[in-house]
């Protein structure tokens, strides 16, 4: 299992029965692989779908049925289609239980930066800002560090924010961390990962609760 | 499979004194008469009601108002309800009027997680009194804050068990707007079908907005054709 | 034919083929009687109908199909139903060609007052303000004077306005008048009505064009 | 009976230099490729385009942009179009980005005859720079003025001859919003049926919003499944 799959599998466990969730681009798109087929969850897509299922079986693609990332998808019984205004009404109006989002940087107070690197990467805003700011819970799925090994979890984001104080939980290939009023708290460790490694690769103090840390 | 169907007996727990309650309907079509009765029977009082109009005398939300259960009514027009106009004139209920489409937009904005809308409707009238006015591109605009409820009571023609709703003809009106604009959305439905039976392109209110679906056992007389409106 | 029917019949002649119109309460509601069955017009109702037809034949009323005044109505081929937000989007967004409205008072500059008599009559606002302010044309259908014979057409309205400078045409049992930048202009006279009577019953100067005034 | 069907050859007269053109679609679904070709062939330039994204390189509105016909693009995200991102970075086209749902609301507000909307989206980000900010009930709100076009180009699955439109699945997206928000609304339709054939409860865009319906003779390759998006 790749590190992305590990993160996605752990992220899937965040979903409570009956919740409405949105899966951002990147790692979140593979979360559905780790949801049991009969688990009651409703997946929303910004382009106007509620009740998305798995990616379409090859050869059965429907030219009118893609997700917000452009992939051909299937729908489940009870699905509905709607326009872009209603789609974001759902997001901003408080009916989205969890947004799973990728990150360039996350701060210890839950600020999220994931849409722009000035001068380098500026493809636009998309739906991410509304998802980050208005989902009832934001779960960030990300590698713990950048490709060149620098921490992505920082005291303060250096990149322009997507939304302030929006992240509730961070899931990486090393750990699950919660954003709390008293800072980041280690909740779980990945298999075969030690506390020390996580502390070293995190750019901010991380509270380690007493007792055994659960492993995922 | 998610199942939001709910029995009438369970509704009591959702109602409380002082709530803001949005109620669908424009005249008889789309008014959730049985949910209104449930609210009435719950005993909740000090309510703020939001509805296009107050139904007609002794019908629908007029019953809530006539029994003194509503502190305030946010509405558009009371032309067909002399009883409530009388109560308003005697100061027995506070009434806030909005242009019909602006009331719709305020509710929609509440449902859409907006802070409000900007409009020029009424800009040259007494309506602008006590409104916040700003300038946008050199043009005066009335600030109309978004409106949300604690509860919305919705009438649907068809629902599925997951909470998808379809309305019929002119019974749609404020229902799909209010179904987005409250913390708890309760829909009564004339017919409830299993999830998957409705065409996803025909659904008017997607399931995520709806918390409870209450099947209507039998349409009562109030839902019928009003003899005095037959020409 | 009653004076209301005369006004309604003349009002019907204002509609060009293909137009979208809204019929306010009072005299406007009887306009459809004077539209030829095959004349292409689309009647909108604020409660969410486009393509209304005549009142329902007695006994065939549909409990879910009323107009904004509460009367049971029929629909024509090509009709559609929608919510109250879209219904007023259509009105405010410039897609309504004519709103036919009643009046308590009209000013010579086209101000309209028809929704409130402070202390006497205050049932609310309804859709009238949006119709008056945003329809592409507002045609007022009204009696020329009040019940006690005072002019309804005034230099300035004394009652709170519905909308300012919104009325294009006034149709009464006596005359058709246009609101122009240089004031009110007499366009047509009702059968058997003389210019002098119209001038006397109008509370403001009325320009009478040279030549024969058409009769309706 | 009103008949808004229109031949492709007649479209030329509706296009002009400098127009603001709204174009439906989110990716391939709902993008009116043939209407975009008609606009391209008309020779109109100096256009301001409004679309969720710029399609992908060499497809849809990317063709208009790549041929230098658009002065400005109002959009949400260009992640799948490196060509247009390159042109933007070289200053060959002006691009204004909005959060996707706020772009939708601005267009909807234009269609609904509002002056604008008030939102807190982006209030703690660089987005608020150069925005008008007001306070509503003690809370900061970004003023987002309504957006309208001279022309909207819409793709419908089914239209009737009067101009009623029905969209299919995720091809709905921005189409019903843009269909309310321009002085002239042109819809291409995969199937055109006589007025009266569509269920009035299933119509997504009522006829009054639509000026012209152009029947699609045959769906071209661009409307099909994109091989590189098949997993």
PDB file of N, CA and C in Angstrom, chain C residues 21-96:
ATOM      1  N   UNK C  21     -45.901  38.761 -19.951  1.00  0.00           N
ATOM      2  CA  UNK C  21     -46.634  39.771 -19.185  1.00  0.00           C
ATOM      3  C   UNK C  21     -47.047  39.226 -17.820  1.00  0.00           C
ATOM      4  N   UNK C  22     -47.237  40.141 -16.890  1.00  0.00           N
ATOM      5  CA  UNK C  22     -47.747  39.800 -15.568  1.00  0.00           C
ATOM      6  C   UNK C  22     -49.001  40.628 -15.329  1.00  0.00           C
ATOM      7  N   UNK C  23     -50.025  39.966 -14.809  1.00  0.00           N
ATOM      8  CA  UNK C  23     -51.313  40.628 -14.608  1.00  0.00           C
ATOM      9  C   UNK C  23     -51.560  40.818 -13.122  1.00  0.00           C
ATOM     10  N   UNK C  24     -51.517  42.059 -12.672  1.00  0.00           N
ATOM     11  CA  UNK C  24     -51.748  42.350 -11.255  1.00  0.00           C
ATOM     12  C   UNK C  24     -53.176  42.071 -10.848  1.00  0.00           C
ATOM     13  N   UNK C  25     -53.468  42.320  -9.568  1.00  0.00           N
ATOM     14  CA  UNK C  25     -54.828  42.077  -9.093  1.00  0.00           C
ATOM     15  C   UNK C  25     -55.767  43.162  -9.606  1.00  0.00           C
ATOM     16  N   UNK C  26     -57.063  42.897  -9.544  1.00  0.00           N
ATOM     17  CA  UNK C  26     -58.063  43.863  -9.999  1.00  0.00           C
ATOM     18  C   UNK C  26     -58.309  43.728 -11.491  1.00  0.00           C
ATOM     19  N   UNK C  27     -58.434  44.873 -12.159  1.00  0.00           N
ATOM     20  CA  UNK C  27     -58.771  44.882 -13.585  1.00  0.00           C
ATOM     21  C   UNK C  27     -57.825  44.001 -14.422  1.00  0.00           C
ATOM     22  N   UNK C  28     -56.503  44.017 -14.172  1.00  0.00           N
ATOM     23  CA  UNK C  28     -55.618  43.197 -15.019  1.00  0.00           C
ATOM     24  C   UNK C  28     -56.003  41.724 -15.099  1.00  0.00           C
ATOM     25  N   UNK C  29     -56.622  41.199 -14.015  1.00  0.00           N
ATOM     26  CA  UNK C  29     -56.946  39.763 -14.032  1.00  0.00           C
ATOM     27  C   UNK C  29     -57.967  39.407 -15.109  1.00  0.00           C
ATOM     28  N   UNK C  30     -58.732  40.395 -15.601  1.00  0.00           N
ATOM     29  CA  UNK C  30     -59.718  40.042 -16.646  1.00  0.00           C
ATOM     30  C   UNK C  30     -59.199  40.307 -18.055  1.00  0.00           C
ATOM     31  N   UNK C  31     -57.937  40.756 -18.170  1.00  0.00           N
ATOM     32  CA  UNK C  31     -57.343  40.980 -19.499  1.00  0.00           C
ATOM     33  C   UNK C  31     -57.372  39.723 -20.378  1.00  0.00           C
ATOM     34  N   UNK C  32     -57.068  38.527 -19.824  1.00  0.00           N
ATOM     35  CA  UNK C  32     -57.024  37.329 -20.678  1.00  0.00           C
ATOM     36  C   UNK C  32     -58.309  37.085 -21.464  1.00  0.00           C
ATOM     37  N   UNK C  33     -59.442  37.535 -20.925  1.00  0.00           N
ATOM     38  CA  UNK C  33     -60.705  37.361 -21.663  1.00  0.00           C
ATOM     39  C   UNK C  33     -60.665  38.041 -23.021  1.00  0.00           C
ATOM     40  N   UNK C  34     -59.796  39.048 -23.153  1.00  0.00           N
ATOM     41  CA  UNK C  34     -59.766  39.845 -24.387  1.00  0.00           C
ATOM     42  C   UNK C  34     -58.543  39.546 -25.254  1.00  0.00           C
ATOM     43  N   UNK C  35     -57.867  38.455 -24.939  1.00  0.00           N
ATOM     44  CA  UNK C  35     -56.752  38.021 -25.781  1.00  0.00           C
ATOM     45  C   UNK C  35     -57.244  36.857 -26.635  1.00  0.00           C
ATOM     46  N   UNK C  36     -57.027  36.942 -27.939  1.00  0.00           N
ATOM     47  CA  UNK C  36     -57.451  35.859 -28.831  1.00  0.00           C
ATOM     48  C   UNK C  36     -56.777  34.562 -28.397  1.00  0.00           C
ATOM     49  N   UNK C  37     -57.493  33.449 -28.465  1.00  0.00           N
ATOM     50  CA  UNK C  37     -56.927  32.174 -27.979  1.00  0.00           C
ATOM     51  C   UNK C  37     -55.600  31.800 -28.638  1.00  0.00           C
ATOM     52  N   UNK C  38     -55.407  32.171 -29.916  1.00  0.00           N
ATOM     53  CA  UNK C  38     -54.169  31.770 -30.579  1.00  0.00           C
ATOM     54  C   UNK C  38     -53.111  32.876 -30.588  1.00  0.00           C
ATOM     55  N   UNK C  39     -53.358  33.975 -29.857  1.00  0.00           N
ATOM     56  CA  UNK C  39     -52.383  35.057 -29.795  1.00  0.00           C
ATOM     57  C   UNK C  39     -51.204  34.609 -28.925  1.00  0.00           C
ATOM     58  N   UNK C  40     -49.956  34.739 -29.443  1.00  0.00           N
ATOM     59  CA  UNK C  40     -48.815  34.223 -28.673  1.00  0.00           C
ATOM     60  C   UNK C  40     -48.372  35.184 -27.581  1.00  0.00           C
ATOM     61  N   UNK C  41     -48.795  34.926 -26.371  1.00  0.00           N
ATOM     62  CA  UNK C  41     -48.370  35.720 -25.220  1.00  0.00           C
ATOM     63  C   UNK C  41     -48.087  34.746 -24.089  1.00  0.00           C
ATOM     64  N   UNK C  42     -47.128  35.092 -23.225  1.00  0.00           N
ATOM     65  CA  UNK C  42     -46.774  34.225 -22.103  1.00  0.00           C
ATOM     66  C   UNK C  42     -47.099  34.980 -20.824  1.00  0.00           C
ATOM     67  N   UNK C  43     -48.019  34.432 -20.042  1.00  0.00           N
ATOM     68  CA  UNK C  43     -48.431  35.097 -18.810  1.00  0.00           C
ATOM     69  C   UNK C  43     -47.687  34.475 -17.626  1.00  0.00           C
ATOM     70  N   UNK C  44     -47.045  35.362 -16.856  1.00  0.00           N
ATOM     71  CA  UNK C  44     -46.284  34.926 -15.692  1.00  0.00           C
ATOM     72  C   UNK C  44     -47.084  35.199 -14.435  1.00  0.00           C
ATOM     73  N   UNK C  45     -46.930  34.356 -13.442  1.00  0.00           N
ATOM     74  CA  UNK C  45     -47.538  34.620 -12.142  1.00  0.00           C
ATOM     75  C   UNK C  45     -46.450  34.534 -11.079  1.00  0.00           C
ATOM     76  N   UNK C  46     -46.444  35.493 -10.134  1.00  0.00           N
ATOM     77  CA  UNK C  46     -45.357  35.610  -9.158  1.00  0.00           C
ATOM     78  C   UNK C  46     -45.116  34.339  -8.360  1.00  0.00           C
ATOM     79  N   UNK C  47     -46.169  33.543  -8.171  1.00  0.00           N
ATOM     80  CA  UNK C  47     -45.988  32.350  -7.344  1.00  0.00           C
ATOM     81  C   UNK C  47     -45.287  31.212  -8.079  1.00  0.00           C
ATOM     82  N   UNK C  48     -44.802  31.481  -9.304  1.00  0.00           N
ATOM     83  CA  UNK C  48     -43.943  30.492  -9.935  1.00  0.00           C
ATOM     84  C   UNK C  48     -44.506  29.791 -11.146  1.00  0.00           C
ATOM     85  N   UNK C  49     -45.216  30.549 -11.985  1.00  0.00           N
ATOM     86  CA  UNK C  49     -45.801  29.963 -13.195  1.00  0.00           C
ATOM     87  C   UNK C  49     -45.448  30.844 -14.389  1.00  0.00           C
ATOM     88  N   UNK C  50     -45.084  30.193 -15.468  1.00  0.00           N
ATOM     89  CA  UNK C  50     -44.942  30.867 -16.760  1.00  0.00           C
ATOM     90  C   UNK C  50     -45.824  30.086 -17.717  1.00  0.00           C
ATOM     91  N   UNK C  51     -46.658  30.809 -18.450  1.00  0.00           N
ATOM     92  CA  UNK C  51     -47.537  30.126 -19.404  1.00  0.00           C
ATOM     93  C   UNK C  51     -48.919  29.830 -18.853  1.00  0.00           C
ATOM     94  N   UNK C  52     -49.437  30.757 -18.026  1.00  0.00           N
ATOM     95  CA  UNK C  52     -50.782  30.584 -17.492  1.00  0.00           C
ATOM     96  C   UNK C  52     -51.800  30.758 -18.589  1.00  0.00           C
ATOM     97  N   UNK C  53     -52.884  30.012 -18.458  1.00  0.00           N
ATOM     98  CA  UNK C  53     -54.004  30.171 -19.383  1.00  0.00           C
ATOM     99  C   UNK C  53     -55.174  30.799 -18.671  1.00  0.00           C
ATOM    100  N   UNK C  54     -56.386  30.485 -19.101  1.00  0.00           N
ATOM    101  CA  UNK C  54     -57.590  31.064 -18.510  1.00  0.00           C
ATOM    102  C   UNK C  54     -57.861  30.444 -17.138  1.00  0.00           C
ATOM    103  N   UNK C  55     -58.775  31.064 -16.376  1.00  0.00           N
ATOM    104  CA  UNK C  55     -59.172  30.438 -15.110  1.00  0.00           C
ATOM    105  C   UNK C  55     -59.667  29.010 -15.378  1.00  0.00           C
ATOM    106  N   UNK C  56     -59.469  28.152 -14.383  1.00  0.00           N
ATOM    107  CA  UNK C  56     -59.868  26.754 -14.529  1.00  0.00           C
ATOM    108  C   UNK C  56     -61.379  26.654 -14.738  1.00  0.00           C
ATOM    109  N   UNK C  57     -61.761  25.731 -15.605  1.00  0.00           N
ATOM    110  CA  UNK C  57     -63.187  25.438 -15.774  1.00  0.00           C
ATOM    111  C   UNK C  57     -63.717  24.895 -14.446  1.00  0.00           C
ATOM    112  N   UNK C  58     -64.867  25.403 -14.023  1.00  0.00           N
ATOM    113  CA  UNK C  58     -65.438  25.013 -12.726  1.00  0.00           C
ATOM    114  C   UNK C  58     -65.524  23.493 -12.586  1.00  0.00           C
ATOM    115  N   UNK C  59     -65.067  23.016 -11.463  1.00  0.00           N
ATOM    116  CA  UNK C  59     -65.107  21.578 -11.207  1.00  0.00           C
ATOM    117  C   UNK C  59     -63.800  20.888 -11.562  1.00  0.00           C
ATOM    118  N   UNK C  60     -62.950  21.568 -12.331  1.00  0.00           N
ATOM    119  CA  UNK C  60     -61.677  20.967 -12.723  1.00  0.00           C
ATOM    120  C   UNK C  60     -60.500  21.625 -11.996  1.00  0.00           C
ATOM    121  N   UNK C  61     -60.771  22.346 -10.903  1.00  0.00           N
ATOM    122  CA  UNK C  61     -59.715  23.021 -10.177  1.00  0.00           C
ATOM    123  C   UNK C  61     -58.660  22.023  -9.702  1.00  0.00           C
ATOM    124  N   UNK C  62     -57.414  22.453  -9.762  1.00  0.00           N
ATOM    125  CA  UNK C  62     -56.291  21.643  -9.279  1.00  0.00           C
ATOM    126  C   UNK C  62     -55.809  22.309  -7.993  1.00  0.00           C
ATOM    127  N   UNK C  63     -55.814  21.575  -6.883  1.00  0.00           N
ATOM    128  CA  UNK C  63     -55.452  22.168  -5.587  1.00  0.00           C
ATOM    129  C   UNK C  63     -54.031  22.736  -5.591  1.00  0.00           C
ATOM    130  N   UNK C  64     -53.179  22.286  -6.529  1.00  0.00           N
ATOM    131  CA  UNK C  64     -51.796  22.752  -6.576  1.00  0.00           C
ATOM    132  C   UNK C  64     -51.541  23.819  -7.629  1.00  0.00           C
ATOM    133  N   UNK C  65     -52.611  24.366  -8.192  1.00  0.00           N
ATOM    134  CA  UNK C  65     -52.398  25.281  -9.320  1.00  0.00           C
ATOM    135  C   UNK C  65     -53.275  26.531  -9.198  1.00  0.00           C
ATOM    136  N   UNK C  66     -52.675  27.546  -8.524  1.00  0.00           N
ATOM    137  CA  UNK C  66     -53.361  28.825  -8.384  1.00  0.00           C
ATOM    138  C   UNK C  66     -52.452  29.936  -8.911  1.00  0.00           C
ATOM    139  N   UNK C  67     -53.044  31.088  -9.180  1.00  0.00           N
ATOM    140  CA  UNK C  67     -52.214  32.244  -9.517  1.00  0.00           C
ATOM    141  C   UNK C  67     -51.893  33.012  -8.228  1.00  0.00           C
ATOM    142  N   UNK C  68     -51.179  34.126  -8.370  1.00  0.00           N
ATOM    143  CA  UNK C  68     -50.716  34.851  -7.190  1.00  0.00           C
ATOM    144  C   UNK C  68     -51.867  35.478  -6.404  1.00  0.00           C
ATOM    145  N   UNK C  69     -53.043  35.574  -7.035  1.00  0.00           N
ATOM    146  CA  UNK C  69     -54.195  36.129  -6.340  1.00  0.00           C
ATOM    147  C   UNK C  69     -55.036  35.060  -5.659  1.00  0.00           C
ATOM    148  N   UNK C  70     -54.674  33.778  -5.860  1.00  0.00           N
ATOM    149  CA  UNK C  70     -55.384  32.684  -5.199  1.00  0.00           C
ATOM    150  C   UNK C  70     -56.421  32.002  -6.070  1.00  0.00           C
ATOM    151  N   UNK C  71     -56.590  32.473  -7.317  1.00  0.00           N
ATOM    152  CA  UNK C  71     -57.591  31.858  -8.199  1.00  0.00           C
ATOM    153  C   UNK C  71     -57.023  30.617  -8.876  1.00  0.00           C
ATOM    154  N   UNK C  72     -57.891  29.639  -9.090  1.00  0.00           N
ATOM    155  CA  UNK C  72     -57.466  28.420  -9.781  1.00  0.00           C
ATOM    156  C   UNK C  72     -57.327  28.720 -11.264  1.00  0.00           C
ATOM    157  N   UNK C  73     -56.204  28.313 -11.832  1.00  0.00           N
ATOM    158  CA  UNK C  73     -55.921  28.648 -13.224  1.00  0.00           C
ATOM    159  C   UNK C  73     -55.512  27.410 -14.009  1.00  0.00           C
ATOM    160  N   UNK C  74     -55.501  27.571 -15.332  1.00  0.00           N
ATOM    161  CA  UNK C  74     -55.021  26.504 -16.207  1.00  0.00           C
ATOM    162  C   UNK C  74     -53.662  26.922 -16.753  1.00  0.00           C
ATOM    163  N   UNK C  75     -52.976  26.000 -17.386  1.00  0.00           N
ATOM    164  CA  UNK C  75     -51.717  26.340 -18.041  1.00  0.00           C
ATOM    165  C   UNK C  75     -51.801  25.943 -19.515  1.00  0.00           C
ATOM    166  N   UNK C  76     -50.930  26.561 -20.300  1.00  0.00           N
ATOM    167  CA  UNK C  76     -50.892  26.327 -21.745  1.00  0.00           C
ATOM    168  C   UNK C  76     -49.680  25.460 -22.097  1.00  0.00           C
ATOM    169  N   UNK C  77     -49.656  24.879 -23.291  1.00  0.00           N
ATOM    170  CA  UNK C  77     -48.460  24.123 -23.705  1.00  0.00           C
ATOM    171  C   UNK C  77     -47.215  25.016 -23.628  1.00  0.00           C
ATOM    172  N   UNK C  78     -46.134  24.483 -23.110  1.00  0.00           N
ATOM    173  CA  UNK C  78     -44.910  25.266 -22.973  1.00  0.00           C
ATOM    174  C   UNK C  78     -44.802  25.946 -21.623  1.00  0.00           C
ATOM    175  N   UNK C  79     -45.750  25.680 -20.734  1.00  0.00           N
ATOM    176  CA  UNK C  79     -45.706  26.279 -19.392  1.00  0.00           C
ATOM    177  C   UNK C  79     -44.596  25.651 -18.564  1.00  0.00           C
ATOM    178  N   UNK C  80     -44.203  26.364 -17.514  1.00  0.00           N
ATOM    179  CA  UNK C  80     -43.220  25.820 -16.575  1.00  0.00           C
ATOM    180  C   UNK C  80     -43.519  26.322 -15.172  1.00  0.00           C
ATOM    181  N   UNK C  81     -43.047  25.558 -14.193  1.00  0.00           N
ATOM    182  CA  UNK C  81     -43.175  25.935 -12.782  1.00  0.00           C
ATOM    183  C   UNK C  81     -41.779  26.131 -12.203  1.00  0.00           C
ATOM    184  N   UNK C  82     -41.672  27.061 -11.256  1.00  0.00           N
ATOM    185  CA  UNK C  82     -40.360  27.333 -10.655  1.00  0.00           C
ATOM    186  C   UNK C  82     -40.582  27.949  -9.283  1.00  0.00           C
ATOM    187  N   UNK C  83     -39.471  28.156  -8.556  1.00  0.00           N
ATOM    188  CA  UNK C  83     -39.599  28.667  -7.196  1.00  0.00           C
ATOM    189  C   UNK C  83     -39.711  30.195  -7.185  1.00  0.00           C
ATOM    190  N   UNK C  84     -39.956  30.734  -5.999  1.00  0.00           N
ATOM    191  CA  UNK C  84     -40.205  32.174  -5.863  1.00  0.00           C
ATOM    192  C   UNK C  84     -38.964  33.007  -6.164  1.00  0.00           C
ATOM    193  N   UNK C  85     -37.791  32.464  -5.954  1.00  0.00           N
ATOM    194  CA  UNK C  85     -36.571  33.226  -6.250  1.00  0.00           C
ATOM    195  C   UNK C  85     -36.431  33.378  -7.767  1.00  0.00           C
ATOM    196  N   UNK C  86     -36.606  32.302  -8.504  1.00  0.00           N
ATOM    197  CA  UNK C  86     -36.494  32.385  -9.961  1.00  0.00           C
ATOM    198  C   UNK C  86     -37.621  33.233 -10.541  1.00  0.00           C
ATOM    199  N   UNK C  87     -38.787  33.172  -9.910  1.00  0.00           N
ATOM    200  CA  UNK C  87     -39.935  33.928 -10.409  1.00  0.00           C
ATOM    201  C   UNK C  87     -39.635  35.425 -10.378  1.00  0.00           C
ATOM    202  N   UNK C  88     -39.010  35.875  -9.316  1.00  0.00           N
ATOM    203  CA  UNK C  88     -38.680  37.295  -9.228  1.00  0.00           C
ATOM    204  C   UNK C  88     -37.361  37.628  -9.923  1.00  0.00           C
ATOM    205  N   UNK C  89     -36.525  36.636 -10.130  1.00  0.00           N
ATOM    206  CA  UNK C  89     -35.352  36.849 -10.981  1.00  0.00           C
ATOM    207  C   UNK C  89     -35.840  37.240 -12.374  1.00  0.00           C
ATOM    208  N   UNK C  90     -36.844  36.548 -12.841  1.00  0.00           N
ATOM    209  CA  UNK C  90     -37.430  36.829 -14.152  1.00  0.00           C
ATOM    210  C   UNK C  90     -37.960  38.273 -14.200  1.00  0.00           C
ATOM    211  N   UNK C  91     -38.611  38.686 -13.123  1.00  0.00           N
ATOM    212  CA  UNK C  91     -39.189  40.046 -13.083  1.00  0.00           C
ATOM    213  C   UNK C  91     -38.082  41.098 -12.967  1.00  0.00           C
ATOM    214  N   UNK C  92     -37.204  40.923 -11.996  1.00  0.00           N
ATOM    215  CA  UNK C  92     -36.176  41.942 -11.770  1.00  0.00           C
ATOM    216  C   UNK C  92     -35.078  41.906 -12.824  1.00  0.00           C
ATOM    217  N   UNK C  93     -34.884  40.732 -13.437  1.00  0.00           N
ATOM    218  CA  UNK C  93     -33.783  40.568 -14.377  1.00  0.00           C
ATOM    219  C   UNK C  93     -34.059  41.090 -15.772  1.00  0.00           C
ATOM    220  N   UNK C  94     -35.250  41.634 -15.994  1.00  0.00           N
ATOM    221  CA  UNK C  94     -35.516  42.282 -17.273  1.00  0.00           C
ATOM    222  C   UNK C  94     -36.208  41.394 -18.304  1.00  0.00           C
ATOM    223  N   UNK C  95     -36.774  40.275 -17.872  1.00  0.00           N
ATOM    224  CA  UNK C  95     -37.424  39.369 -18.823  1.00  0.00           C
ATOM    225  C   UNK C  95     -38.943  39.540 -18.862  1.00  0.00           C
ATOM    226  N   UNK C  96     -39.449  40.483 -18.083  1.00  0.00           N
ATOM    227  CA  UNK C  96     -40.890  40.732 -18.085  1.00  0.00           C
ATOM    228  C   UNK C  96     -41.160  41.943 -18.964  1.00  0.00           C
TER     229      UNK C  96
END
